[in-house]
Every structure is written in C-alpha cells, then in structure tokens.
C-alpha cells in the first residue's frame, strides 16, 4: 500500500468544510448541554414533587435511549408533527439534549459538594434565593465540575460522526463521500482520525487551563 499525497490534497477542501460543521455541532451542542443540564439540576432540587417527577422521567428516558435513535426521531418524526429544523440544527439539538442529562448529574454532584456552612452563611446574611445561588453556590459548584464537564465535551466530539446518518456532512461524512467518489479510503480516513486526536488534545489542554484558573 502506498500513500497518495494527491488524494490528501484533493480531500483537504472537503475536510475544512467538514471540520467547520463538526466544530459548530460541538460548540453549540456543548452550550445547550451545559445550560440545559444546569436547568435540569436546579429543577430536581425544587421541593415541589410535581416538578421533580416529570423532570426525572424525561431525563431518565433521554439518558437511557441511544443518541442514534434520538437523531432519527427528531429528524424524521418531528416534521410529521409540524416541527421542522435543518439537519445540522437537529443534530445540535439532539447532542445538546442527550448530553444535558449527563451534565445534570455532574451539576448535582457539584452542588451537593458545596459545604453546608455556605448555605448557612447565606441564610444568616438573609440573602435572597437567587443571590444565594448566583453568588455563593453555583460559583463554587462550577469550579468542582469543570473536569467532568470537559470529559463530556470530548465525548460529544467523538459522537459528532453520528450526525452523518441525518445527512450532516461533518468530517467523517465528508471523508466517506470523498472516498466513495474517488475510491480512495486510506488517506481521507487517516486525516480524519488525526484531526479527531488533535482536536481532542487541544480541547483537553484548554480545559486543564480553565480548571487551573478556576481553582486559584
């Protein structure tokens, strides 16, 4: 087997297109999962049983069903109910929703790890509930959960190739399309594998830097 550099150069324009889509899905999906996961975690701490029970059922259902099934459902079933989104938007929503059920557990662990004395101090100072959360509890909880959230960013990156099944041409989708058109598989797939390694490594470095700064 010989390495064909012309195949690499021919694939690179497709690679950059796929990389842009992959990064869009990763960044937007991460933002949704972080924001929605925090909402789930806060709702699960409400004293009202009729709030906690539906949230618990929904998040458990989403967590226990495969992301692939959720992608197909959002892309093919929702339009029958009048809800239509682009393929990329569907993929972003699916990834964000799916991983929000995992980040919810991370947030819950971080909140529960805040020392009871912090809650007591906020009560002693007569801080309003929203100030207690935004000024005292959440800043401490977030510092504790950054490493775990970072792990889910890497997991979301590795799940972006699933978007190919709903016609989103992310990196692997572009490699698959190019390989089928030109009958050259080794070079495109090797480039994609190397790209995933590099992006994962850079993301881990960024998260470690963020973690060190938050710990100060």
C-alpha atoms as an extended CHARMM CRD file, in Angstrom:
* protein
*
       216  EXT
         1         1  UNK       CA              0.0000000000        0.0000000000        0.0000000000  PROA      1               0.0000000000
         2         2  UNK       CA              1.3720000000        3.4140000000       -0.9900000000  PROA      2               0.0000000000
         3         3  UNK       CA              0.4520000000        6.7790000000        0.4360000000  PROA      3               0.0000000000
         4         4  UNK       CA             -1.0960000000        9.0580000000       -2.1940000000  PROA      4               0.0000000000
         5         5  UNK       CA             -0.4660000000       12.7070000000       -1.3560000000  PROA      5               0.0000000000
         6         6  UNK       CA             -2.6430000000       13.8090000000       -4.2560000000  PROA      6               0.0000000000
         7         7  UNK       CA             -5.5820000000       12.1570000000       -2.5060000000  PROA      7               0.0000000000
         8         8  UNK       CA             -4.7980000000       14.1500000000        0.6260000000  PROA      8               0.0000000000
         9         9  UNK       CA             -4.5970000000       17.4450000000       -1.2680000000  PROA      9               0.0000000000
        10        10  UNK       CA             -7.7940000000       16.6230000000       -3.1330000000  PROA      10              0.0000000000
        11        11  UNK       CA             -9.6100000000       15.8130000000        0.0780000000  PROA      11              0.0000000000
        12        12  UNK       CA             -8.4640000000       18.8590000000        2.0750000000  PROA      12              0.0000000000
        13        13  UNK       CA            -11.1530000000       21.3100000000        0.7960000000  PROA      13              0.0000000000
        14        14  UNK       CA            -13.7940000000       18.7820000000        1.8500000000  PROA      14              0.0000000000
        15        15  UNK       CA            -12.0090000000       18.2990000000        5.1560000000  PROA      15              0.0000000000
        16        16  UNK       CA            -12.1750000000       22.0010000000        6.0260000000  PROA      16              0.0000000000
        17        17  UNK       CA            -15.8900000000       22.0490000000        5.2420000000  PROA      17              0.0000000000
        18        18  UNK       CA            -16.4270000000       19.0400000000        7.4710000000  PROA      18              0.0000000000
        19        19  UNK       CA            -14.2530000000       20.4740000000       10.2310000000  PROA      19              0.0000000000
        20        20  UNK       CA            -16.3320000000       23.6600000000       10.3160000000  PROA      20              0.0000000000
        21        21  UNK       CA            -19.5460000000       21.6520000000       10.6480000000  PROA      21              0.0000000000
        22        22  UNK       CA            -18.0160000000       19.4260000000       13.3390000000  PROA      22              0.0000000000
        23        23  UNK       CA            -16.8890000000       22.4110000000       15.3980000000  PROA      23              0.0000000000
        24        24  UNK       CA            -20.2800000000       24.0810000000       15.0210000000  PROA      24              0.0000000000
        25        25  UNK       CA            -22.0410000000       20.9660000000       16.2450000000  PROA      25              0.0000000000
        26        26  UNK       CA            -19.5720000000       20.5470000000       19.1050000000  PROA      26              0.0000000000
        27        27  UNK       CA            -19.6620000000       24.1450000000       20.3650000000  PROA      27              0.0000000000
        28        28  UNK       CA            -23.4130000000       24.6530000000       20.0380000000  PROA      28              0.0000000000
        29        29  UNK       CA            -24.2100000000       21.1890000000       21.3800000000  PROA      29              0.0000000000
        30        30  UNK       CA            -21.9190000000       21.7900000000       24.3620000000  PROA      30              0.0000000000
        31        31  UNK       CA            -23.5700000000       25.1270000000       25.1500000000  PROA      31              0.0000000000
        32        32  UNK       CA            -27.0140000000       23.5390000000       25.0490000000  PROA      32              0.0000000000
        33        33  UNK       CA            -25.9620000000       20.6030000000       27.2040000000  PROA      33              0.0000000000
        34        34  UNK       CA            -24.2980000000       22.8430000000       29.8090000000  PROA      34              0.0000000000
        35        35  UNK       CA            -27.2030000000       25.2950000000       30.0270000000  PROA      35              0.0000000000
        36        36  UNK       CA            -29.9740000000       22.7020000000       29.9200000000  PROA      36              0.0000000000
        37        37  UNK       CA            -28.1340000000       20.3880000000       32.3030000000  PROA      37              0.0000000000
        38        38  UNK       CA            -27.9880000000       23.1880000000       34.8580000000  PROA      38              0.0000000000
        39        39  UNK       CA            -31.7120000000       23.8080000000       34.4130000000  PROA      39              0.0000000000
        40        40  UNK       CA            -32.4570000000       20.1180000000       34.9640000000  PROA      40              0.0000000000
        41        41  UNK       CA            -30.2610000000       20.0650000000       38.0790000000  PROA      41              0.0000000000
        42        42  UNK       CA            -31.9640000000       23.1070000000       39.5950000000  PROA      42              0.0000000000
        43        43  UNK       CA            -35.4290000000       21.7640000000       38.8280000000  PROA      43              0.0000000000
        44        44  UNK       CA            -34.5550000000       18.4680000000       40.5120000000  PROA      44              0.0000000000
        45        45  UNK       CA            -33.7840000000       20.4050000000       43.7030000000  PROA      45              0.0000000000
        46        46  UNK       CA            -37.1820000000       22.0810000000       43.9010000000  PROA      46              0.0000000000
        47        47  UNK       CA            -39.3610000000       20.9900000000       46.8190000000  PROA      47              0.0000000000
        48        48  UNK       CA            -42.3520000000       20.5010000000       44.5080000000  PROA      48              0.0000000000
        49        49  UNK       CA            -42.8040000000       16.8230000000       43.6730000000  PROA      49              0.0000000000
        50        50  UNK       CA            -44.8510000000       17.6330000000       40.5680000000  PROA      50              0.0000000000
        51        51  UNK       CA            -41.8270000000       19.4000000000       39.1200000000  PROA      51              0.0000000000
        52        52  UNK       CA            -39.1940000000       16.8570000000       40.1090000000  PROA      52              0.0000000000
        53        53  UNK       CA            -41.1240000000       13.8090000000       38.9120000000  PROA      53              0.0000000000
        54        54  UNK       CA            -41.6500000000       14.8610000000       35.2400000000  PROA      54              0.0000000000
        55        55  UNK       CA            -38.0700000000       16.1610000000       35.0080000000  PROA      55              0.0000000000
        56        56  UNK       CA            -36.7570000000       12.8880000000       36.3940000000  PROA      56              0.0000000000
        57        57  UNK       CA            -38.8290000000       10.8330000000       33.9440000000  PROA      57              0.0000000000
        58        58  UNK       CA            -37.7890000000       12.9080000000       30.9190000000  PROA      58              0.0000000000
        59        59  UNK       CA            -34.0860000000       12.9650000000       31.7420000000  PROA      59              0.0000000000
        60        60  UNK       CA            -34.0120000000        9.2590000000       32.5530000000  PROA      60              0.0000000000
        61        61  UNK       CA            -35.7540000000        8.4410000000       29.2730000000  PROA      61              0.0000000000
        62        62  UNK       CA            -33.3280000000       10.5670000000       27.2520000000  PROA      62              0.0000000000
        63        63  UNK       CA            -30.3050000000        9.1380000000       29.0610000000  PROA      63              0.0000000000
        64        64  UNK       CA            -31.4460000000        5.5380000000       28.5820000000  PROA      64              0.0000000000
        65        65  UNK       CA            -32.1560000000        5.7610000000       24.8430000000  PROA      65              0.0000000000
        66        66  UNK       CA            -29.3870000000        5.8040000000       22.2240000000  PROA      66              0.0000000000
        67        67  UNK       CA            -28.3680000000        9.1020000000       20.6670000000  PROA      67              0.0000000000
        68        68  UNK       CA            -28.8150000000        7.4930000000       17.2530000000  PROA      68              0.0000000000
        69        69  UNK       CA            -32.4890000000        6.7830000000       17.9470000000  PROA      69              0.0000000000
        70        70  UNK       CA            -32.9940000000       10.3490000000       19.1420000000  PROA      70              0.0000000000
        71        71  UNK       CA            -31.4050000000       11.7060000000       15.9640000000  PROA      71              0.0000000000
        72        72  UNK       CA            -33.7490000000        9.6690000000       13.7860000000  PROA      72              0.0000000000
        73        73  UNK       CA            -36.7540000000       10.6890000000       15.8830000000  PROA      73              0.0000000000
        74        74  UNK       CA            -36.0090000000       14.4140000000       15.7580000000  PROA      74              0.0000000000
        75        75  UNK       CA            -35.1500000000       14.3710000000       12.0570000000  PROA      75              0.0000000000
        76        76  UNK       CA            -37.8580000000       12.0890000000       10.6670000000  PROA      76              0.0000000000
        77        77  UNK       CA            -40.7200000000       12.0940000000       13.1940000000  PROA      77              0.0000000000
        78        78  UNK       CA            -40.9570000000       15.7120000000       14.3440000000  PROA      78              0.0000000000
        79        79  UNK       CA            -41.6480000000       17.0240000000       10.7990000000  PROA      79              0.0000000000
        80        80  UNK       CA            -44.8010000000       14.8710000000       10.7840000000  PROA      80              0.0000000000
        81        81  UNK       CA            -45.9410000000       16.9470000000       13.7760000000  PROA      81              0.0000000000
        82        82  UNK       CA            -45.1280000000       20.2120000000       12.0350000000  PROA      82              0.0000000000
        83        83  UNK       CA            -41.7340000000       20.7840000000       13.6720000000  PROA      83              0.0000000000
        84        84  UNK       CA            -39.0060000000       21.1190000000       11.0650000000  PROA      84              0.0000000000
        85        85  UNK       CA            -35.3300000000       22.0040000000       11.5110000000  PROA      85              0.0000000000
        86        86  UNK       CA            -32.2910000000       21.8110000000        9.2960000000  PROA      86              0.0000000000
        87        87  UNK       CA            -30.1840000000       18.6780000000        9.5480000000  PROA      87              0.0000000000
        88        88  UNK       CA            -27.3970000000       20.4990000000       11.4080000000  PROA      88              0.0000000000
        89        89  UNK       CA            -29.8280000000       22.1680000000       13.8210000000  PROA      89              0.0000000000
        90        90  UNK       CA            -31.4140000000       18.7870000000       14.5010000000  PROA      90              0.0000000000
        91        91  UNK       CA            -28.0170000000       17.2810000000       15.2380000000  PROA      91              0.0000000000
        92        92  UNK       CA            -27.0620000000       20.1320000000       17.5520000000  PROA      92              0.0000000000
        93        93  UNK       CA            -30.3300000000       19.8560000000       19.4840000000  PROA      93              0.0000000000
        94        94  UNK       CA            -30.0290000000       16.0750000000       19.7330000000  PROA      94              0.0000000000
        95        95  UNK       CA            -26.4570000000       16.1770000000       21.0470000000  PROA      95              0.0000000000
        96        96  UNK       CA            -27.2300000000       19.0180000000       23.4510000000  PROA      96              0.0000000000
        97        97  UNK       CA            -30.3820000000       17.3690000000       24.7840000000  PROA      97              0.0000000000
        98        98  UNK       CA            -28.7850000000       13.9430000000       25.1180000000  PROA      98              0.0000000000
        99        99  UNK       CA            -25.7170000000       15.1310000000       26.9870000000  PROA      99              0.0000000000
       100       100  UNK       CA            -27.6800000000       17.5720000000       29.1560000000  PROA      100             0.0000000000
       101       101  UNK       CA            -28.9810000000       14.5410000000       31.0570000000  PROA      101             0.0000000000
       102       102  UNK       CA            -25.3780000000       13.6490000000       31.9090000000  PROA      102             0.0000000000
       103       103  UNK       CA            -24.2180000000       17.1650000000       32.7320000000  PROA      103             0.0000000000
       104       104  UNK       CA            -27.2590000000       17.3980000000       35.0140000000  PROA      104             0.0000000000
       105       105  UNK       CA            -25.7470000000       14.6890000000       37.2080000000  PROA      105             0.0000000000
       106       106  UNK       CA            -22.4090000000       16.4880000000       37.1810000000  PROA      106             0.0000000000
       107       107  UNK       CA            -24.0290000000       19.7300000000       38.3300000000  PROA      107             0.0000000000
       108       108  UNK       CA            -25.9830000000       17.8980000000       41.0370000000  PROA      108             0.0000000000
       109       109  UNK       CA            -22.7690000000       16.3840000000       42.3770000000  PROA      109             0.0000000000
       110       110  UNK       CA            -21.0640000000       19.7720000000       42.3450000000  PROA      110             0.0000000000
       111       111  UNK       CA            -23.9460000000       21.4620000000       44.1650000000  PROA      111             0.0000000000
       112       112  UNK       CA            -24.1090000000       18.7280000000       46.7840000000  PROA      112             0.0000000000
       113       113  UNK       CA            -20.3520000000       19.0650000000       47.3260000000  PROA      113             0.0000000000
       114       114  UNK       CA            -20.6980000000       22.6930000000       48.4570000000  PROA      114             0.0000000000
       115       115  UNK       CA            -20.1510000000       22.6940000000       52.2590000000  PROA      115             0.0000000000
       116       116  UNK       CA            -23.3440000000       23.1050000000       54.3190000000  PROA      116             0.0000000000
       117       117  UNK       CA            -21.7330000000       26.0790000000       56.0200000000  PROA      117             0.0000000000
       118       118  UNK       CA            -22.0200000000       28.0530000000       52.8060000000  PROA      118             0.0000000000
       119       119  UNK       CA            -25.7840000000       27.5890000000       52.7780000000  PROA      119             0.0000000000
       120       120  UNK       CA            -25.9600000000       28.5210000000       56.4490000000  PROA      120             0.0000000000
       121       121  UNK       CA            -23.8770000000       31.6420000000       55.8930000000  PROA      121             0.0000000000
       122       122  UNK       CA            -26.1350000000       32.7690000000       53.0510000000  PROA      122             0.0000000000
       123       123  UNK       CA            -29.1810000000       32.2190000000       55.2750000000  PROA      123             0.0000000000
       124       124  UNK       CA            -27.5540000000       34.1420000000       58.1300000000  PROA      124             0.0000000000
       125       125  UNK       CA            -26.9070000000       37.0660000000       55.7980000000  PROA      125             0.0000000000
       126       126  UNK       CA            -30.5540000000       36.9610000000       54.6460000000  PROA      126             0.0000000000
       127       127  UNK       CA            -29.5180000000       36.6790000000       51.0230000000  PROA      127             0.0000000000
       128       128  UNK       CA            -32.3860000000       36.2350000000       48.5650000000  PROA      128             0.0000000000
       129       129  UNK       CA            -32.6390000000       32.7940000000       46.9820000000  PROA      129             0.0000000000
       130       130  UNK       CA            -31.4010000000       33.9360000000       43.5730000000  PROA      130             0.0000000000
       131       131  UNK       CA            -28.4050000000       35.6920000000       45.1680000000  PROA      131             0.0000000000
       132       132  UNK       CA            -27.5810000000       32.6090000000       47.1950000000  PROA      132             0.0000000000
       133       133  UNK       CA            -27.4470000000       30.5490000000       44.0340000000  PROA      133             0.0000000000
       134       134  UNK       CA            -25.6910000000       33.0110000000       41.7260000000  PROA      134             0.0000000000
       135       135  UNK       CA            -23.1640000000       34.4390000000       44.1940000000  PROA      135             0.0000000000
       136       136  UNK       CA            -22.4940000000       31.6530000000       46.7080000000  PROA      136             0.0000000000
       137       137  UNK       CA            -23.4750000000       28.1810000000       45.4960000000  PROA      137             0.0000000000
       138       138  UNK       CA            -23.0740000000       27.9990000000       41.7180000000  PROA      138             0.0000000000
       139       139  UNK       CA            -19.6100000000       29.6280000000       41.5070000000  PROA      139             0.0000000000
       140       140  UNK       CA            -18.2670000000       27.0190000000       43.9450000000  PROA      140             0.0000000000
       141       141  UNK       CA            -20.1250000000       24.1520000000       42.3020000000  PROA      141             0.0000000000
       142       142  UNK       CA            -18.9370000000       25.0310000000       38.7950000000  PROA      142             0.0000000000
       143       143  UNK       CA            -15.2900000000       25.0350000000       39.8920000000  PROA      143             0.0000000000
       144       144  UNK       CA            -15.6970000000       21.4830000000       41.0950000000  PROA      144             0.0000000000
       145       145  UNK       CA            -17.3430000000       20.1380000000       37.9500000000  PROA      145             0.0000000000
       146       146  UNK       CA            -15.1910000000       21.6440000000       35.1730000000  PROA      146             0.0000000000
       147       147  UNK       CA            -13.0790000000       18.4570000000       34.7110000000  PROA      147             0.0000000000
       148       148  UNK       CA            -16.1870000000       16.2590000000       34.4280000000  PROA      148             0.0000000000
       149       149  UNK       CA            -17.8520000000       18.6730000000       32.0150000000  PROA      149             0.0000000000
       150       150  UNK       CA            -14.6820000000       18.6470000000       29.9470000000  PROA      150             0.0000000000
       151       151  UNK       CA            -14.8800000000       14.8780000000       29.6280000000  PROA      151             0.0000000000
       152       152  UNK       CA            -18.3460000000       15.2310000000       28.1160000000  PROA      152             0.0000000000
       153       153  UNK       CA            -17.0640000000       17.7830000000       25.6060000000  PROA      153             0.0000000000
       154       154  UNK       CA            -14.6290000000       15.1510000000       24.3450000000  PROA      154             0.0000000000
       155       155  UNK       CA            -17.4350000000       12.5760000000       24.3030000000  PROA      155             0.0000000000
       156       156  UNK       CA            -19.6340000000       14.9260000000       22.2620000000  PROA      156             0.0000000000
       157       157  UNK       CA            -16.8030000000       15.4380000000       19.7910000000  PROA      157             0.0000000000
       158       158  UNK       CA            -16.4940000000       11.6920000000       19.2910000000  PROA      158             0.0000000000
       159       159  UNK       CA            -20.2610000000       11.4100000000       18.7690000000  PROA      159             0.0000000000
       160       160  UNK       CA            -20.4670000000       14.0740000000       16.0440000000  PROA      160             0.0000000000
       161       161  UNK       CA            -19.9040000000       11.4460000000       13.3010000000  PROA      161             0.0000000000
       162       162  UNK       CA            -23.3840000000       10.1080000000       14.1550000000  PROA      162             0.0000000000
       163       163  UNK       CA            -24.8140000000       13.2270000000       12.5040000000  PROA      163             0.0000000000
       164       164  UNK       CA            -23.8640000000       11.6580000000        9.1960000000  PROA      164             0.0000000000
       165       165  UNK       CA            -26.9700000000        9.4470000000        9.4280000000  PROA      165             0.0000000000
       166       166  UNK       CA            -29.2200000000       12.5350000000        9.1080000000  PROA      166             0.0000000000
       167       167  UNK       CA            -27.2590000000       13.8660000000        6.1060000000  PROA      167             0.0000000000
       168       168  UNK       CA            -24.9650000000       16.2300000000        8.0320000000  PROA      168             0.0000000000
       169       169  UNK       CA            -21.5950000000       16.2130000000        6.2910000000  PROA      169             0.0000000000
       170       170  UNK       CA            -19.2530000000       16.6260000000        9.2370000000  PROA      170             0.0000000000
       171       171  UNK       CA            -15.6640000000       15.4010000000        8.9820000000  PROA      171             0.0000000000
       172       172  UNK       CA            -16.3960000000       11.6800000000        8.6980000000  PROA      172             0.0000000000
       173       173  UNK       CA            -19.3150000000       12.3390000000        6.3670000000  PROA      173             0.0000000000
       174       174  UNK       CA            -17.0560000000       14.3190000000        4.0550000000  PROA      174             0.0000000000
       175       175  UNK       CA            -14.4160000000       11.5750000000        4.1760000000  PROA      175             0.0000000000
       176       176  UNK       CA            -16.9930000000        8.9010000000        3.3880000000  PROA      176             0.0000000000
       177       177  UNK       CA            -18.4150000000       10.8880000000        0.4710000000  PROA      177             0.0000000000
       178       178  UNK       CA            -14.9840000000       11.6410000000       -0.9770000000  PROA      178             0.0000000000
       179       179  UNK       CA            -13.8270000000        8.0500000000       -0.5800000000  PROA      179             0.0000000000
       180       180  UNK       CA            -16.8900000000        6.6760000000       -2.3710000000  PROA      180             0.0000000000
       181       181  UNK       CA            -16.4980000000        9.1400000000       -5.2220000000  PROA      181             0.0000000000
       182       182  UNK       CA            -12.7590000000        8.6110000000       -5.7300000000  PROA      182             0.0000000000
       183       183  UNK       CA            -12.2860000000        5.0680000000       -4.3960000000  PROA      183             0.0000000000
       184       184  UNK       CA             -9.5650000000        6.3200000000       -2.0280000000  PROA      184             0.0000000000
       185       185  UNK       CA            -10.2300000000        5.4200000000        1.5930000000  PROA      185             0.0000000000
       186       186  UNK       CA             -6.9030000000        5.3010000000        3.4260000000  PROA      186             0.0000000000
       187       187  UNK       CA             -5.8620000000        8.9340000000        3.1070000000  PROA      187             0.0000000000
       188       188  UNK       CA             -9.2040000000       10.6430000000        3.9420000000  PROA      188             0.0000000000
       189       189  UNK       CA             -9.9000000000        8.3830000000        6.9180000000  PROA      189             0.0000000000
       190       190  UNK       CA             -6.3460000000        8.7940000000        8.2340000000  PROA      190             0.0000000000
       191       191  UNK       CA             -6.6670000000       12.5770000000        8.0140000000  PROA      191             0.0000000000
       192       192  UNK       CA             -9.9800000000       12.4210000000        9.9020000000  PROA      192             0.0000000000
       193       193  UNK       CA             -8.5280000000       10.1880000000       12.6140000000  PROA      193             0.0000000000
       194       194  UNK       CA             -5.5820000000       12.5440000000       13.0920000000  PROA      194             0.0000000000
       195       195  UNK       CA             -7.9360000000       15.5340000000       13.2200000000  PROA      195             0.0000000000
       196       196  UNK       CA            -10.0130000000       13.9680000000       15.9980000000  PROA      196             0.0000000000
       197       197  UNK       CA             -6.8500000000       13.2680000000       18.0060000000  PROA      197             0.0000000000
       198       198  UNK       CA             -5.5930000000       16.8410000000       17.5920000000  PROA      198             0.0000000000
       199       199  UNK       CA             -8.9350000000       18.4450000000       18.4460000000  PROA      199             0.0000000000
       200       200  UNK       CA             -9.3900000000       16.2210000000       21.4980000000  PROA      200             0.0000000000
       201       201  UNK       CA             -5.8970000000       17.0240000000       22.7140000000  PROA      201             0.0000000000
       202       202  UNK       CA             -6.3220000000       20.7780000000       22.2320000000  PROA      202             0.0000000000
       203       203  UNK       CA             -9.6880000000       20.6740000000       23.9880000000  PROA      203             0.0000000000
       204       204  UNK       CA             -8.1720000000       18.8150000000       26.9420000000  PROA      204             0.0000000000
       205       205  UNK       CA             -5.3710000000       21.4040000000       27.1990000000  PROA      205             0.0000000000
       206       206  UNK       CA             -7.9000000000       24.2360000000       27.1400000000  PROA      206             0.0000000000
       207       207  UNK       CA             -9.9850000000       22.5860000000       29.8470000000  PROA      207             0.0000000000
       208       208  UNK       CA             -6.9370000000       21.9870000000       32.0470000000  PROA      208             0.0000000000
       209       209  UNK       CA             -6.0010000000       25.6650000000       31.7290000000  PROA      209             0.0000000000
       210       210  UNK       CA             -9.5390000000       26.6950000000       32.6220000000  PROA      210             0.0000000000
       211       211  UNK       CA             -9.5410000000       24.3160000000       35.5810000000  PROA      211             0.0000000000
       212       212  UNK       CA             -6.2780000000       25.7570000000       36.9410000000  PROA      212             0.0000000000
       213       213  UNK       CA             -7.6010000000       29.2900000000       36.6760000000  PROA      213             0.0000000000
       214       214  UNK       CA            -10.8310000000       28.4470000000       38.4380000000  PROA      214             0.0000000000
       215       215  UNK       CA             -9.0080000000       26.7510000000       41.2830000000  PROA      215             0.0000000000
       216       216  UNK       CA             -6.9950000000       29.9150000000       42.0690000000  PROA      216             0.0000000000
